PDB file of C-alpha atoms in Angstrom:
ATOM      1  CA  LEU A   1      32.084  56.126 208.126  1.00  0.00           C
ATOM      2  CA  ARG A   2      32.949  53.734 205.361  1.00  0.00           C
ATOM      3  CA  ALA A   3      30.814  55.347 203.411  1.00  0.00           C
ATOM      4  CA  ALA A   4      31.931  58.486 203.841  1.00  0.00           C
ATOM      5  CA  GLN A   5      35.493  57.417 203.136  1.00  0.00           C
ATOM      6  CA  THR A   6      34.629  55.711 199.912  1.00  0.00           C
ATOM      7  CA  GLU A   7      32.657  58.711 198.606  1.00  0.00           C
ATOM      8  CA  SER A   8      35.820  60.761 199.640  1.00  0.00           C
ATOM      9  CA  GLU A   9      37.992  58.889 197.471  1.00  0.00           C
ATOM     10  CA  GLN A  10      35.856  58.519 194.778  1.00  0.00           C
ATOM     11  CA  GLN A  11      35.495  62.360 195.006  1.00  0.00           C
ATOM     12  CA  THR A  12      39.155  62.570 195.225  1.00  0.00           C
ATOM     13  CA  GLN A  13      39.515  60.339 191.855  1.00  0.00           C
ATOM     14  CA  ILE A  14      36.804  62.393 190.239  1.00  0.00           C
ATOM     15  CA  MET A  15      39.488  65.295 190.285  1.00  0.00           C
ATOM     16  CA  LEU A  16      42.283  63.756 189.807  1.00  0.00           C
ATOM     17  CA  LEU A  17      40.812  62.480 186.443  1.00  0.00           C
ATOM     18  CA  GLU A  18      39.548  66.021 185.878  1.00  0.00           C
ATOM     19  CA  GLN A  19      43.038  67.688 186.474  1.00  0.00           C
ATOM     20  CA  ARG A  20      44.445  64.999 183.820  1.00  0.00           C
ATOM     21  CA  GLU A  21      41.833  65.973 181.280  1.00  0.00           C
ATOM     22  CA  THR A  22      42.545  69.555 182.092  1.00  0.00           C
ATOM     23  CA  GLN A  23      46.147  68.810 181.496  1.00  0.00           C
ATOM     24  CA  ALA A  24      45.862  66.722 178.328  1.00  0.00           C
ATOM     25  CA  ALA A  25      43.281  69.316 176.910  1.00  0.00           C
ATOM     26  CA  PHE A  26      46.285  72.080 177.561  1.00  0.00           C
ATOM     27  CA  GLU A  27      48.744  70.275 176.303  1.00  0.00           C
ATOM     28  CA  ALA A  28      46.538  69.209 173.315  1.00  0.00           C
ATOM     29  CA  ALA A  29      45.951  72.877 172.856  1.00  0.00           C
ATOM     30  CA  GLU A  30      49.540  73.753 173.232  1.00  0.00           C
ATOM     31  CA  LYS A  31      50.539  71.109 170.969  1.00  0.00           C
ATOM     32  CA  GLU A  32      47.974  72.334 168.463  1.00  0.00           C
ATOM     33  CA  ARG A  33      49.455  75.873 168.670  1.00  0.00           C
ATOM     34  CA  THR A  34      53.071  74.727 168.092  1.00  0.00           C
ATOM     35  CA  LEU A  35      51.607  72.929 165.035  1.00  0.00           C
ATOM     36  CA  LYS A  36      49.764  75.508 163.919  1.00  0.00           C
ATOM     37  CA  LYS A  37      53.287  77.734 164.617  1.00  0.00           C
ATOM     38  CA  ASN A  38      55.288  75.254 163.073  1.00  0.00           C
ATOM     39  CA  ARG A  39      52.969  75.322 159.895  1.00  0.00           C
ATOM     40  CA  LEU A  40      52.984  78.956 159.662  1.00  0.00           C
ATOM     41  CA  TRP A  41      56.941  78.679 160.174  1.00  0.00           C
ATOM     42  CA  ALA A  42      57.227  76.118 157.252  1.00  0.00           C
ATOM     43  CA  ILE A  43      55.192  78.003 155.124  1.00  0.00           C
ATOM     44  CA  VAL A  44      56.862  81.278 155.600  1.00  0.00           C
ATOM     45  CA  LEU A  45      60.109  79.519 155.142  1.00  0.00           C
ATOM     46  CA  GLY A  46      59.061  77.662 151.669  1.00  0.00           C
ATOM     47  CA  PHE A  47      57.559  81.146 150.474  1.00  0.00           C
ATOM     48  CA  GLY A  48      61.256  82.365 151.605  1.00  0.00           C
ATOM     49  CA  LEU A  49      62.531  79.257 149.741  1.00  0.00           C
ATOM     50  CA  ILE A  50      60.475  79.810 146.722  1.00  0.00           C
ATOM     51  CA  VAL A  51      61.290  83.361 146.622  1.00  0.00           C
ATOM     52  CA  ALA A  52      65.096  82.902 147.201  1.00  0.00           C
ATOM     53  CA  ILE A  53      65.160  80.630 144.194  1.00  0.00           C
ATOM     54  CA  LEU A  54      63.352  82.179 141.745  1.00  0.00           C
ATOM     55  CA  THR A  55      65.566  85.253 142.906  1.00  0.00           C
ATOM     56  CA  ALA A  56      68.532  83.484 142.022  1.00  0.00           C
ATOM     57  CA  LEU A  57      67.118  81.999 138.877  1.00  0.00           C
ATOM     58  CA  ASN A  58      66.354  85.294 137.582  1.00  0.00           C
ATOM     59  CA  THR A  59      69.399  86.622 138.749  1.00  0.00           C
ATOM     60  CA  ARG A  60      71.420  83.865 136.953  1.00  0.00           C
ATOM     61  CA  ARG A  61      69.122  84.793 133.719  1.00  0.00           C
ATOM     62  CA  LEU A  62      70.210  88.666 134.537  1.00  0.00           C
ATOM     63  CA  ASN A  63      74.128  87.222 134.882  1.00  0.00           C
ATOM     64  CA  ASN A  64      73.616  85.340 131.597  1.00  0.00           C
ATOM     65  CA  ARG A  65      71.863  88.137 129.524  1.00  0.00           C
ATOM     66  CA  LEU A  66      74.386  90.699 131.072  1.00  0.00           C
ATOM     67  CA  ALA A  67      77.390  88.358 130.213  1.00  0.00           C
ATOM     68  CA  THR A  68      76.030  87.950 126.684  1.00  0.00           C
ATOM     69  CA  GLN A  69      75.824  91.869 126.481  1.00  0.00           C
ATOM     70  CA  ASN A  70      79.383  92.194 127.485  1.00  0.00           C
ATOM     71  CA  ALA A  71      80.660  89.546 125.147  1.00  0.00           C
ATOM     72  CA  LYS A  72      78.718  91.143 121.999  1.00  0.00           C
ATOM     73  CA  ILE A  73      80.268  94.671 123.419  1.00  0.00           C
ATOM     74  CA  GLU A  74      83.756  92.833 123.713  1.00  0.00           C
ATOM     75  CA  ASP A  75      83.772  91.391 120.249  1.00  0.00           C
ATOM     76  CA  GLN A  76      82.176  95.072 119.131  1.00  0.00           C
ATOM     77  CA  ARG A  77      85.235  96.667 120.478  1.00  0.00           C
ATOM     78  CA  VAL A  78      87.591  93.995 119.443  1.00  0.00           C
ATOM     79  CA  LEU A  79      86.333  94.847 116.156  1.00  0.00           C
ATOM     80  CA  VAL A  80      86.144  98.462 116.192  1.00  0.00           C
ATOM     81  CA  GLU A  81      89.878  98.016 117.622  1.00  0.00           C
ATOM     82  CA  ALA A  82      91.274  95.665 114.655  1.00  0.00           C
ATOM     83  CA  GLU A  83      89.222  98.035 112.284  1.00  0.00           C
ATOM     84  CA  ARG A  84      90.891 101.155 113.765  1.00  0.00           C
ATOM     85  CA  GLU A  85      94.467  99.485 113.709  1.00  0.00           C
ATOM     86  CA  ARG A  86      93.762  98.572 110.079  1.00  0.00           C
ATOM     87  CA  ALA A  87      92.913 102.327 109.303  1.00  0.00           C
ATOM     88  CA  GLU A  88      95.936 103.421 111.155  1.00  0.00           C
ATOM     89  CA  ARG A  89      98.093 100.774 109.248  1.00  0.00           C
ATOM     90  CA  LEU A  90      96.631 101.805 105.888  1.00  0.00           C
ATOM     91  CA  LEU A  91      97.499 105.533 106.690  1.00  0.00           C
ATOM     92  CA  LEU A  92     100.700 104.940 107.747  1.00  0.00           C
ATOM     93  CA  ASN A  93     101.420 102.834 104.206  1.00  0.00           C
ATOM     94  CA  VAL A  94     100.251 105.709 102.128  1.00  0.00           C
ATOM     95  CA  LEU A  95     101.945 108.779 104.647  1.00  0.00           C
ATOM     96  CA  PRO A  96     104.830 109.336 107.036  1.00  0.00           C
ATOM     97  CA  LYS A  97     103.519 108.931 110.496  1.00  0.00           C
ATOM     98  CA  THR A  98     103.994 112.168 111.819  1.00  0.00           C
ATOM     99  CA  ILE A  99     102.261 113.962 108.722  1.00  0.00           C
ATOM    100  CA  ALA A 100      99.406 111.181 109.569  1.00  0.00           C
ATOM    101  CA  GLU A 101      99.353 111.793 113.151  1.00  0.00           C
ATOM    102  CA  GLU A 102      99.166 115.828 112.036  1.00  0.00           C
ATOM    103  CA  LEU A 103      96.374 114.746 109.707  1.00  0.00           C
ATOM    104  CA  LYS A 104      94.224 113.018 112.645  1.00  0.00           C
ATOM    105  CA  ILE A 105      94.744 115.552 114.878  1.00  0.00           C
ATOM    106  CA  ASN A 106      94.542 118.782 112.702  1.00  0.00           C
ATOM    107  CA  GLY A 107      92.367 117.377 109.648  1.00  0.00           C
ATOM    108  CA  VAL A 108      95.042 118.730 107.141  1.00  0.00           C
ATOM    109  CA  ALA A 109      98.590 118.724 106.883  1.00  0.00           C
ATOM    110  CA  ALA A 110     100.743 121.786 106.236  1.00  0.00           C
ATOM    111  CA  PRO A 111     103.084 121.396 103.311  1.00  0.00           C
ATOM    112  CA  GLU A 112     106.787 122.154 104.664  1.00  0.00           C
ATOM    113  CA  LYS A 113     109.512 123.155 102.874  1.00  0.00           C
ATOM    114  CA  TYR A 114     113.144 121.430 103.450  1.00  0.00           C
ATOM    115  CA  ASP A 115     116.234 123.466 102.737  1.00  0.00           C
ATOM    116  CA  SER A 116     118.201 120.061 101.911  1.00  0.00           C
ATOM    117  CA  ALA A 117     116.674 116.727 101.116  1.00  0.00           C
ATOM    118  CA  THR A 118     118.463 113.983  98.746  1.00  0.00           C
ATOM    119  CA  VAL A 119     115.795 112.537  96.276  1.00  0.00           C
ATOM    120  CA  LEU A 120     116.692 108.718  94.746  1.00  0.00           C
ATOM    121  CA  PHE A 121     115.317 107.607  91.396  1.00  0.00           C
ATOM    122  CA  THR A 122     115.262 104.298  89.859  1.00  0.00           C
ATOM    123  CA  ASP A 123     113.941 102.785  86.804  1.00  0.00           C
ATOM    124  CA  PHE A 124     114.776  99.860  84.300  1.00  0.00           C
ATOM    125  CA  VAL A 125     116.725  99.731  81.729  1.00  0.00           C
ATOM    126  CA  GLY A 126     114.954  98.809  78.519  1.00  0.00           C
ATOM    127  CA  PHE A 127     111.712  97.917  80.112  1.00  0.00           C
ATOM    128  CA  THR A 128     109.420  98.454  77.058  1.00  0.00           C
ATOM    129  CA  ALA A 129     110.996  95.731  75.306  1.00  0.00           C
ATOM    130  CA  ILE A 130     111.164  93.753  78.490  1.00  0.00           C
ATOM    131  CA  SER A 131     107.870  94.050  78.937  1.00  0.00           C
ATOM    132  CA  ALA A 132     107.241  93.270  75.150  1.00  0.00           C
ATOM    133  CA  THR A 133     107.929  90.195  76.078  1.00  0.00           C
ATOM    134  CA  LEU A 134     106.366  89.046  78.985  1.00  0.00           C
ATOM    135  CA  ALA A 135     102.903  88.660  79.967  1.00  0.00           C
ATOM    136  CA  PRO A 136     101.339  91.369  81.741  1.00  0.00           C
ATOM    137  CA  GLU A 137     100.960  88.873  85.152  1.00  0.00           C
ATOM    138  CA  GLN A 138     104.870  88.333  85.005  1.00  0.00           C
ATOM    139  CA  ILE A 139     105.726  92.243  84.681  1.00  0.00           C
ATOM    140  CA  ILE A 140     103.493  92.921  87.791  1.00  0.00           C
ATOM    141  CA  GLU A 141     104.702  90.153  89.441  1.00  0.00           C
ATOM    142  CA  GLU A 142     108.421  91.252  89.203  1.00  0.00           C
ATOM    143  CA  LEU A 143     107.427  94.692  89.666  1.00  0.00           C
ATOM    144  CA  ASN A 144     106.385  93.933  92.927  1.00  0.00           C
ATOM    145  CA  VAL A 145     109.275  91.851  94.142  1.00  0.00           C
ATOM    146  CA  CYS A 146     111.370  94.700  93.254  1.00  0.00           C
ATOM    147  CA  PHE A 147     109.554  97.044  94.611  1.00  0.00           C
ATOM    148  CA  THR A 148     109.037  95.239  97.574  1.00  0.00           C
ATOM    149  CA  LYS A 149     112.879  95.192  97.930  1.00  0.00           C
ATOM    150  CA  PHE A 150     113.400  98.643  97.762  1.00  0.00           C
ATOM    151  CA  ASP A 151     110.807  99.518 100.115  1.00  0.00           C
ATOM    152  CA  GLN A 152     112.763  97.445 102.355  1.00  0.00           C
ATOM    153  CA  ILE A 153     115.986  99.150 101.744  1.00  0.00           C
ATOM    154  CA  ALA A 154     114.907 102.537 102.070  1.00  0.00           C
ATOM    155  CA  GLN A 155     112.975 101.833 105.420  1.00  0.00           C
ATOM    156  CA  LYS A 156     116.045 100.442 106.550  1.00  0.00           C
ATOM    157  CA  HIS A 157     117.893 103.470 105.382  1.00  0.00           C
ATOM    158  CA  ARG A 158     115.514 105.921 107.011  1.00  0.00           C
ATOM    159  CA  LEU A 159     114.515 107.003 103.436  1.00  0.00           C
ATOM    160  CA  GLU A 160     110.341 107.773 102.643  1.00  0.00           C
ATOM    161  CA  LYS A 161     109.406 106.378  99.946  1.00  0.00           C
ATOM    162  CA  ILE A 162     107.268 108.738  97.507  1.00  0.00           C
ATOM    163  CA  LYS A 163     105.728 106.773  94.826  1.00  0.00           C
ATOM    164  CA  THR A 164     106.030 104.236  91.786  1.00  0.00           C
ATOM    165  CA  ILE A 165     105.322 105.534  87.938  1.00  0.00           C
ATOM    166  CA  GLY A 166     105.278 102.893  86.117  1.00  0.00           C
ATOM    167  CA  ASP A 167     109.078 100.898  86.340  1.00  0.00           C
ATOM    168  CA  SER A 168     110.401 104.191  88.123  1.00  0.00           C
ATOM    169  CA  TYR A 169     110.323 104.216  92.107  1.00  0.00           C
ATOM    170  CA  MET A 170     111.040 107.544  94.045  1.00  0.00           C
ATOM    171  CA  CYS A 171     112.109 107.750  97.686  1.00  0.00           C
ATOM    172  CA  ALA A 172     113.509 110.590  99.526  1.00  0.00           C
ATOM    173  CA  GLY A 173     115.914 111.366 102.450  1.00  0.00           C
ATOM    174  CA  GLY A 174     116.193 113.538 105.180  1.00  0.00           C
ATOM    175  CA  ILE A 175     112.235 114.632 105.326  1.00  0.00           C
ATOM    176  CA  PRO A 176     109.400 114.037 106.696  1.00  0.00           C
ATOM    177  CA  ASP A 177     112.038 114.231 109.851  1.00  0.00           C
ATOM    178  CA  ALA A 178     115.046 116.301 108.984  1.00  0.00           C
ATOM    179  CA  ASN A 179     118.950 114.838 108.870  1.00  0.00           C
ATOM    180  CA  GLU A 180     122.123 115.437 108.351  1.00  0.00           C
ATOM    181  CA  THR A 181     123.061 112.028 106.786  1.00  0.00           C
ATOM    182  CA  HIS A 182     119.937 111.889 103.489  1.00  0.00           C
ATOM    183  CA  ALA A 183     122.824 112.424 101.061  1.00  0.00           C
ATOM    184  CA  LYS A 184     124.884 109.391 102.397  1.00  0.00           C
ATOM    185  CA  ASP A 185     121.554 107.463 103.354  1.00  0.00           C
ATOM    186  CA  ALA A 186     120.465 107.354  99.406  1.00  0.00           C
ATOM    187  CA  VAL A 187     123.432 106.424  98.233  1.00  0.00           C
ATOM    188  CA  LEU A 188     123.803 103.239 100.699  1.00  0.00           C
ATOM    189  CA  ALA A 189     120.354 102.413  99.803  1.00  0.00           C
ATOM    190  CA  GLY A 190     121.014 102.880  96.084  1.00  0.00           C
ATOM    191  CA  GLN A 191     124.157 100.565  96.060  1.00  0.00           C
ATOM    192  CA  GLU A 192     121.720  97.891  97.744  1.00  0.00           C
ATOM    193  CA  MET A 193     119.113  98.370  95.381  1.00  0.00           C
ATOM    194  CA  VAL A 194     121.953  97.913  92.593  1.00  0.00           C
ATOM    195  CA  ALA A 195     122.919  95.020  94.637  1.00  0.00           C
ATOM    196  CA  PHE A 196     119.956  93.199  95.002  1.00  0.00           C
ATOM    197  CA  MET A 197     119.100  93.893  91.178  1.00  0.00           C
ATOM    198  CA  ASN A 198     122.618  92.228  89.704  1.00  0.00           C
ATOM    199  CA  GLN A 199     121.747  88.890  91.969  1.00  0.00           C
ATOM    200  CA  ARG A 200     118.666  88.643  91.065  1.00  0.00           C
ATOM    201  CA  ASN A 201     119.748  88.977  87.232  1.00  0.00           C
ATOM    202  CA  ARG A 202     121.876  85.947  87.853  1.00  0.00           C
ATOM    203  CA  GLN A 203     119.428  84.028  88.550  1.00  0.00           C
ATOM    204  CA  HIS A 204     117.421  85.029  85.832  1.00  0.00           C
ATOM    205  CA  ALA A 205     120.236  84.598  83.426  1.00  0.00           C
ATOM    206  CA  GLN A 206     120.370  80.914  84.984  1.00  0.00           C
ATOM    207  CA  ASN A 207     116.946  80.635  84.135  1.00  0.00           C
ATOM    208  CA  GLY A 208     116.723  81.979  80.816  1.00  0.00           C
ATOM    209  CA  LYS A 209     114.388  84.640  81.950  1.00  0.00           C
ATOM    210  CA  SER A 210     114.449  88.305  80.797  1.00  0.00           C
ATOM    211  CA  LEU A 211     117.194  90.647  82.831  1.00  0.00           C
ATOM    212  CA  TRP A 212     116.562  93.889  84.454  1.00  0.00           C
ATOM    213  CA  PRO A 213     118.952  96.291  84.471  1.00  0.00           C
ATOM    214  CA  ILE A 214     118.547  99.453  86.743  1.00  0.00           C
ATOM    215  CA  ARG A 215     119.479 102.833  86.944  1.00  0.00           C
ATOM    216  CA  VAL A 216     119.995 105.075  90.141  1.00  0.00           C
ATOM    217  CA  GLY A 217     119.913 108.952  90.037  1.00  0.00           C
ATOM    218  CA  ILE A 218     120.218 110.811  93.255  1.00  0.00           C
ATOM    219  CA  HIS A 219     120.185 114.817  93.771  1.00  0.00           C
ATOM    220  CA  THR A 220     120.228 116.546  96.992  1.00  0.00           C
ATOM    221  CA  GLY A 221     118.416 119.969  97.127  1.00  0.00           C
ATOM    222  CA  GLU A 222     116.032 122.008  98.565  1.00  0.00           C
ATOM    223  CA  LEU A 223     112.347 121.024  97.843  1.00  0.00           C
ATOM    224  CA  VAL A 224     108.404 121.021  98.849  1.00  0.00           C
ATOM    225  CA  ALA A 225     106.716 118.103 100.670  1.00  0.00           C
ATOM    226  CA  GLY A 226     102.979 117.764 101.313  1.00  0.00           C
ATOM    227  CA  VAL A 227      99.887 116.083 101.420  1.00  0.00           C
ATOM    228  CA  VAL A 228      97.783 116.502  98.319  1.00  0.00           C
ATOM    229  CA  GLY A 229      94.337 115.154  97.516  1.00  0.00           C
ATOM    230  CA  SER A 230      91.098 114.774 100.092  1.00  0.00           C
ATOM    231  CA  ALA A 231      89.285 111.413  99.014  1.00  0.00           C
ATOM    232  CA  LYS A 232      92.771 109.610  98.767  1.00  0.00           C
ATOM    233  CA  PHE A 233      95.707 111.351 100.460  1.00  0.00           C
ATOM    234  CA  ALA A 234      99.314 110.998  98.497  1.00  0.00           C
ATOM    235  CA  TYR A 235     102.658 112.508 100.009  1.00  0.00           C
ATOM    236  CA  ASP A 236     104.462 114.133  97.048  1.00  0.00           C
ATOM    237  CA  ILE A 237     107.162 116.352  96.760  1.00  0.00           C
ATOM    238  CA  TRP A 238     107.746 119.115  94.604  1.00  0.00           C
ATOM    239  CA  GLY A 239     110.704 121.334  93.153  1.00  0.00           C
ATOM    240  CA  ASP A 240     113.590 121.618  90.924  1.00  0.00           C
ATOM    241  CA  THR A 241     115.166 118.750  93.131  1.00  0.00           C
ATOM    242  CA  VAL A 242     113.134 116.084  91.933  1.00  0.00           C
ATOM    243  CA  ASN A 243     113.613 117.202  88.562  1.00  0.00           C
ATOM    244  CA  VAL A 244     117.487 116.790  88.424  1.00  0.00           C
ATOM    245  CA  ALA A 245     117.391 113.630  90.291  1.00  0.00           C
ATOM    246  CA  SER A 246     114.778 112.438  88.106  1.00  0.00           C
ATOM    247  CA  ARG A 247     117.595 113.755  84.990  1.00  0.00           C
ATOM    248  CA  MET A 248     120.774 112.183  87.086  1.00  0.00           C
ATOM    249  CA  GLU A 249     118.728 108.729  86.721  1.00  0.00           C
ATOM    250  CA  ARG A 250     118.183 108.964  82.849  1.00  0.00           C
ATOM    251  CA  GLY A 251     121.876 109.957  82.601  1.00  0.00           C
ATOM    252  CA  ALA A 252     123.096 107.021  84.444  1.00  0.00           C
ATOM    253  CA  GLU A 253     124.959 104.057  83.017  1.00  0.00           C
ATOM    254  CA  PRO A 254     122.996 100.519  83.721  1.00  0.00           C
ATOM    255  CA  ASP A 255     123.483  99.073  86.965  1.00  0.00           C
ATOM    256  CA  SER A 256     125.163 102.437  88.316  1.00  0.00           C
ATOM    257  CA  ILE A 257     124.184 104.808  90.501  1.00  0.00           C
ATOM    258  CA  ASN A 258     124.428 108.451  88.985  1.00  0.00           C
ATOM    259  CA  VAL A 259     124.776 111.642  91.553  1.00  0.00           C
ATOM    260  CA  SER A 260     125.050 115.348  91.309  1.00  0.00           C
ATOM    261  CA  SER A 261     127.521 117.463  92.257  1.00  0.00           C
ATOM    262  CA  GLU A 262     125.502 118.757  94.869  1.00  0.00           C
ATOM    263  CA  THR A 263     125.213 114.834  96.291  1.00  0.00           C
ATOM    264  CA  TYR A 264     128.874 114.468  95.617  1.00  0.00           C
ATOM    265  CA  GLN A 265     130.388 117.464  97.848  1.00  0.00           C
ATOM    266  CA  LEU A 266     128.186 115.608 100.647  1.00  0.00           C
ATOM    267  CA  ILE A 267     129.427 112.301 100.368  1.00  0.00           C
ATOM    268  CA  LYS A 268     132.905 112.287  98.518  1.00  0.00           C
ATOM    269  CA  ASP A 269     134.423 111.558 101.835  1.00  0.00           C
ATOM    270  CA  HIS A 270     132.468 108.220 102.343  1.00  0.00           C
ATOM    271  CA  PHE A 271     132.557 106.918  98.800  1.00  0.00           C
ATOM    272  CA  GLU A 272     134.888 106.180  95.904  1.00  0.00           C
ATOM    273  CA  CYS A 273     133.093 108.506  93.051  1.00  0.00           C
ATOM    274  CA  LYS A 274     134.348 109.140  89.415  1.00  0.00           C
ATOM    275  CA  PHE A 275     133.411 112.246  87.292  1.00  0.00           C
ATOM    276  CA  ARG A 276     131.548 111.565  84.030  1.00  0.00           C
ATOM    277  CA  GLY A 277     130.993 114.985  82.962  1.00  0.00           C
ATOM    278  CA  GLU A 278     128.428 117.620  82.581  1.00  0.00           C
ATOM    279  CA  ILE A 279     124.475 117.148  81.453  1.00  0.00           C
ATOM    280  CA  ASP A 280     122.451 119.701  80.528  1.00  0.00           C
ATOM    281  CA  VAL A 281     119.487 120.163  82.855  1.00  0.00           C
ATOM    282  CA  LYS A 282     116.108 122.433  82.193  1.00  0.00           C
ATOM    283  CA  ASN A 283     116.344 125.420  84.173  1.00  0.00           C
ATOM    284  CA  LYS A 284     119.902 124.499  85.551  1.00  0.00           C
ATOM    285  CA  GLY A 285     121.791 124.450  82.829  1.00  0.00           C
ATOM    286  CA  LEU A 286     125.037 122.168  82.717  1.00  0.00           C
ATOM    287  CA  MET A 287     125.288 120.069  85.955  1.00  0.00           C
ATOM    288  CA  GLY A 288     128.342 117.686  87.107  1.00  0.00           C
ATOM    289  CA  MET A 289     127.766 114.036  87.329  1.00  0.00           C
ATOM    290  CA  TYR A 290     129.473 111.209  89.400  1.00  0.00           C
ATOM    291  CA  ARG A 291     129.169 107.682  89.368  1.00  0.00           C
ATOM    292  CA  VAL A 292     129.570 105.948  92.942  1.00  0.00           C
ATOM    293  CA  GLY A 293     131.774 103.083  92.745  1.00  0.00           C
TER     294      GLY A 293
END
């Protein structure tokens, strides 16, 4: 009985040992499967991380390239815009704004007739003698100072600068935008031009420099204005009104404004004028002249 009991206990122990071994083997296999699964996930995650890093690096590189390209495009846009504005300014320096806009839209600007406009001419008395005593650089410098000031005065009084011819300066009122005050505007501009030159000549006298007396001639009448040329645009005016204004200027006294009888009729209620007699004008005959002020 004791032997049977002992054998039974041994069998029981053997069974328990086998169960433990089986459990251990199962747990070992389960652990191995878990390790393999974790390794697989680690590989997947690692691969995903690598892909994410490579994607991020590639995206960053593409973004940097795109930013560089955008910066270049923006620089080019700014450059093109600056060139466009520069071309616009240059165009407006030689043409009135409305004429420039018409040229940009249509490619041409049709000439236009004005029934009433006022032309102002200036020149410097004895310019030939003055220029003989000065270096060319000094002549150009003085003309530049004077004409720059005349430009400012003309713009202030709504006059359109037409051109300079040697020591002569020509501008006109009532073009390209017609108005009712062009004669008065021209006289006001002429007065400022004379006043500026008188002040400048006083400074020249104090400094022992040559004096530049000025004459101003003004006439009102009909004219034609338009753009001539294709390589170099020029806004110009034509008609007897231009010729008479030039004749009024040549007949003016130094440091004074000489206006025609046509202009006088338009300004007599605004300025004191003195009749100076008549002057023979080509194709016009005798015409009355008046000194303003």
